[in-house]
Amino acid sequence: MNEPSPIHDLLIVGGGINGAGIARDAAGRGLSVLLVEQDDLASHTSSASTKLIHGGLRYLEYGEFRLVREALIERERLWRMAPHIIWPLRFVLPQTQSPRPAWMVRLGLFLYDHLGGREELPGTDTVALDETVYGDGLKDAAGKAFVYSDCWVEDSRMVVLNARDAAEHGADIRTRTRLIDARRDGAAWIATIERDGVSETVRARALVNAAGPWVADVIGRTGANRSERGVRLVKGSHLVVPRLYEGDHAFMLQNPDRRIVFAIPYEGKYTLVGTTDEPWEGAPAKAQISAGETDYLLETANRYFTRQLTRDDIAWSYAGIRPLFDDQAGSASAVTRDYVLDLDAGEDRAPMLSIFGGKITTYRKLAEHAMAELAPFFPRAGAAWTAGADLPGGDMDDFERFLAHLTRDHPAVAPDLLRRLARAYGTRVARILDGGLGEDLGGGLFTAEVDYLVTQEWARTAEDVLYRRSKLGLHVPEGTEARLSAYLAAR
């Protein structure tokens, strides 16, 4: 007689930032967690962000005070949790082409500085562009600008580190695994999942639908009634171009249509320009930048910077679909970035929690709120714990001090390589360095790092390694991808 399959507390569908964050939180409370992701971790929306940990200054214009406050509180908390992949960034907001009066912008920045209990990040300054380095590279450097603070994040690594921590708390993380269907069986869910053509039946006490753009699709696969909540798909796209200006600061560029575009230092020799807000029609899929979005971002950059860009200058582009909660706003830019949790449960009906909306900055609070929704079904679960808990590799007081010690201990490793590895892996970099780096597959990608990514971070393909676990795809010489693919196939 076959033994019944073990039952998980949570079956989480979706390996983006929300799914990984909820898996980490739940596993750390002592719940048994199975997470399935149809592609790679962070393979869609969560690796296609503008890569900022920020309150969302422009959301104040739409009255999103609760969201902005929560995000601002989380901003420094996340920085402390993961100082290797998150660091402060100063943003220059020129007023030379602003469609908003200076007093309105300054008032918004005053609220931004004080709404979230800022402690370590510097506040807003007012500068004359022609008297500071902030005017370098700008077409019009005769006016003034406001300079404020937010943080940068390696977004796809944030997802992976949450999944890694979830696994170390006992969660079962399965990538390239699709949910085929799920049905309620009294107080439990029975689900069919599939990986590499092999199907498996699993059971869970609760289903968490964190499928991002596919949230409605997952609801359909459960046979449940459609949620009254709706998802509005909005595409955001970015360009990576040769560096437009010197300095480590970013720019917030205001367009005549009142939309905002960022220009951010990226991977040393590039500038990241984005994002757009374009409605996505039809079923969710892998997104690509459109010709109209490309023109819009190039025109914005050319309006502000002396270096003029053409399509031939584009080194890379990426796009993602944001699964926003449909608040019936008139334009894609005005749709709320807040999140909504929809609990479908009842007497003798296993709970399903669906996640609508959200942004990377608020993922940890979203996970706490998700667990609060599920708490009545798991009375023995532990208390909230993630607020002061470092992400893997983040247990350091100061990144530069950590790097100095690492450089002293590994004098034979090139400084640029050591900095890159320290940024990616933090204190866990020793697991790559201590056994020797192995063969260089090109551009400083060594087999020891690839082995770590495969065994510890669920990497399976060259794209996983070169564009999500790192951005080495922008830097490695021709032939590296082929050698990497051959090495992965031979493992």
Coordinates of N, CA and C in Angstrom, one line a residue, residues 15 37-44 46-47 51 154-161 173-177 195-196 266 286 316 420 424-425 441 445 449-474 476 480-482 484-485 488-489 491:
G15 N 8.6 32.3 -7.7 CA 10.0 32.5 -7.1 C 10.5 33.9 -7.4
E37 N 8.7 27.4 -8.7 CA 8.9 28.5 -9.7 C 9.0 27.9 -11.1
Q38 N 8.2 28.4 -12.0 CA 8.2 27.7 -13.3 C 9.5 28.0 -14.1
D39 N 10.2 29.0 -13.8 CA 11.4 29.3 -14.5 C 12.6 29.4 -13.5
D40 N 13.5 30.3 -13.6 CA 14.5 30.5 -12.6 C 14.0 31.5 -11.6
L41 N 14.6 31.5 -10.4 CA 14.3 32.5 -9.4 C 14.6 33.9 -10.1
A42 N 13.6 34.8 -9.8 CA 13.7 36.2 -10.3 C 13.9 36.3 -11.8
S43 N 13.3 35.4 -12.5 CA 13.5 35.4 -14.0 C 12.6 36.4 -14.7
H44 N 11.7 37.0 -14.0 CA 10.8 37.9 -14.7 C 10.8 39.3 -14.0
S46 N 11.1 40.5 -11.0 CA 12.0 40.8 -9.9 C 13.5 41.0 -10.3
S47 N 13.8 40.7 -11.6 CA 15.1 41.0 -12.1 C 15.1 42.1 -13.1
K51 N 16.1 48.7 -9.8 CA 17.1 48.2 -8.9 C 17.4 49.3 -7.8
E154 N 21.0 45.1 -5.8 CA 21.1 44.0 -6.8 C 19.9 43.2 -6.7
D155 N 18.8 43.5 -7.5 CA 17.5 42.9 -7.3 C 17.4 41.4 -7.4
S156 N 18.0 40.8 -8.4 CA 17.9 39.4 -8.5 C 18.6 38.6 -7.4
R157 N 19.7 39.2 -7.0 CA 20.5 38.6 -5.9 C 19.7 38.7 -4.6
M158 N 18.9 39.8 -4.4 CA 18.0 39.9 -3.2 C 17.1 38.7 -3.2
V159 N 16.5 38.3 -4.3 CA 15.6 37.2 -4.4 C 16.3 35.9 -4.0
V160 N 17.5 35.7 -4.6 CA 18.2 34.5 -4.4 C 18.6 34.3 -2.9
L161 N 19.0 35.4 -2.3 CA 19.4 35.4 -0.9 C 18.3 35.1 0.0
I173 N 13.0 24.5 -2.1 CA 12.9 25.5 -3.2 C 13.1 24.7 -4.5
R174 N 12.1 24.7 -5.4 CA 12.2 24.0 -6.6 C 12.0 24.9 -7.8
T175 N 13.1 25.2 -8.6 CA 13.0 26.0 -9.8 C 12.7 25.1 -11.0
R176 N 12.3 25.7 -12.1 CA 11.9 25.0 -13.3 C 10.8 24.0 -13.0
T177 N 9.9 24.4 -12.1 CA 8.8 23.5 -11.6 C 7.5 24.2 -11.7
R195 N 8.2 19.0 -13.3 CA 9.6 19.5 -13.5 C 10.2 18.5 -14.5
D196 N 10.8 19.1 -15.6 CA 11.5 18.3 -16.6 C 10.6 17.2 -17.1
Y266 N 25.9 52.3 -13.7 CA 25.6 50.9 -13.8 C 26.9 50.1 -14.2
K286 N 7.3 36.6 -21.5 CA 8.6 37.3 -21.4 C 8.5 38.6 -22.1
W316 N 22.5 47.1 -23.9 CA 21.6 46.0 -23.4 C 20.3 46.7 -23.1
R420 N 34.2 42.6 -6.7 CA 33.0 42.0 -7.3 C 32.4 40.8 -6.5
A424 N 28.9 40.5 -4.3 CA 27.9 39.5 -4.7 C 27.6 38.6 -3.5
Y425 N 28.6 38.2 -2.7 CA 28.5 37.1 -1.8 C 28.7 37.5 -0.3
L441 N 36.8 31.0 -17.0 CA 36.0 30.7 -18.2 C 36.0 32.0 -19.1
L445 N 35.3 35.1 -14.6 CA 34.3 34.1 -14.2 C 35.0 32.7 -14.0
E449 N 33.3 29.8 -8.7 CA 32.1 30.6 -8.5 C 30.9 29.9 -9.2
V450 N 31.1 29.4 -10.3 CA 30.0 28.7 -11.0 C 29.5 27.5 -10.2
D451 N 30.4 26.7 -9.6 CA 30.1 25.6 -8.8 C 29.2 26.1 -7.6
Y452 N 29.6 27.2 -7.0 CA 28.8 27.7 -5.9 C 27.4 28.1 -6.3
L453 N 27.3 28.7 -7.5 CA 26.0 29.2 -7.9 C 25.1 28.0 -8.3
V454 N 25.7 26.9 -8.7 CA 24.9 25.7 -9.1 C 24.4 25.0 -7.8
T455 N 25.4 24.8 -6.8 CA 25.0 24.0 -5.7 C 24.3 24.8 -4.6
Q456 N 24.5 26.1 -4.5 CA 23.9 26.9 -3.5 C 22.8 27.9 -3.9
E457 N 22.8 28.2 -5.2 CA 21.9 29.3 -5.7 C 21.0 28.9 -6.9
W458 N 20.9 27.6 -7.1 CA 19.9 27.1 -8.1 C 20.2 27.5 -9.5
A459 N 21.4 27.9 -9.9 CA 21.7 28.3 -11.2 C 21.8 27.0 -12.1
R460 N 21.3 27.1 -13.3 CA 21.3 25.9 -14.2 C 21.8 26.3 -15.6
T461 N 21.6 27.5 -16.0 CA 22.0 27.9 -17.4 C 23.0 29.1 -17.4
A462 N 23.6 29.3 -18.5 CA 24.5 30.4 -18.7 C 23.8 31.7 -18.4
E463 N 22.5 31.9 -18.8 CA 21.8 33.1 -18.6 C 21.6 33.3 -17.1
D464 N 21.3 32.2 -16.3 CA 21.1 32.3 -14.9 C 22.4 33.0 -14.3
V465 N 23.6 32.5 -14.7 CA 24.8 33.0 -14.1 C 25.2 34.4 -14.6
L466 N 25.1 34.6 -15.9 CA 25.6 35.8 -16.5 C 24.7 37.1 -16.4
Y467 N 23.4 36.8 -16.2 CA 22.5 38.0 -16.2 C 21.6 38.1 -15.0
R468 N 21.5 37.0 -14.2 CA 20.7 37.1 -12.9 C 21.6 37.0 -11.7
R469 N 22.4 36.0 -11.6 CA 23.2 35.9 -10.4 C 24.3 37.0 -10.5
S470 N 24.6 37.5 -11.7 CA 25.6 38.5 -11.9 C 25.2 39.3 -13.1
K471 N 25.9 40.3 -13.5 CA 25.7 41.0 -14.7 C 27.0 40.9 -15.6
L472 N 27.7 39.7 -15.4 CA 28.9 39.5 -16.2 C 28.7 39.4 -17.6
G473 N 27.4 39.2 -18.0 CA 27.1 39.1 -19.5 C 27.5 40.4 -20.2
L474 N 27.5 41.5 -19.5 CA 27.9 42.8 -20.1 C 29.4 43.0 -20.2
V476 N 32.0 40.0 -20.1 CA 32.9 38.9 -20.5 C 33.1 38.9 -22.0
T480 N 32.9 33.2 -23.8 CA 32.7 32.8 -22.4 C 31.4 32.1 -22.2
E481 N 30.3 32.6 -22.8 CA 29.0 32.0 -22.7 C 29.0 30.6 -23.1
A482 N 29.7 30.3 -24.3 CA 29.8 29.0 -24.8 C 30.6 28.0 -23.9
L484 N 31.0 28.5 -20.7 CA 30.2 28.3 -19.5 C 29.1 27.3 -19.7
S485 N 28.4 27.3 -20.8 CA 27.3 26.4 -21.1 C 27.9 25.0 -21.2
L488 N 28.6 23.8 -17.6 CA 27.4 23.4 -16.9 C 26.8 22.1 -17.4
A489 N 26.9 21.9 -18.7 CA 26.4 20.6 -19.3 C 27.2 19.4 -18.8
R491 N 28.7 19.1 -15.9 CA 28.7 18.9 -14.4 C 27.9 17.6 -14.1

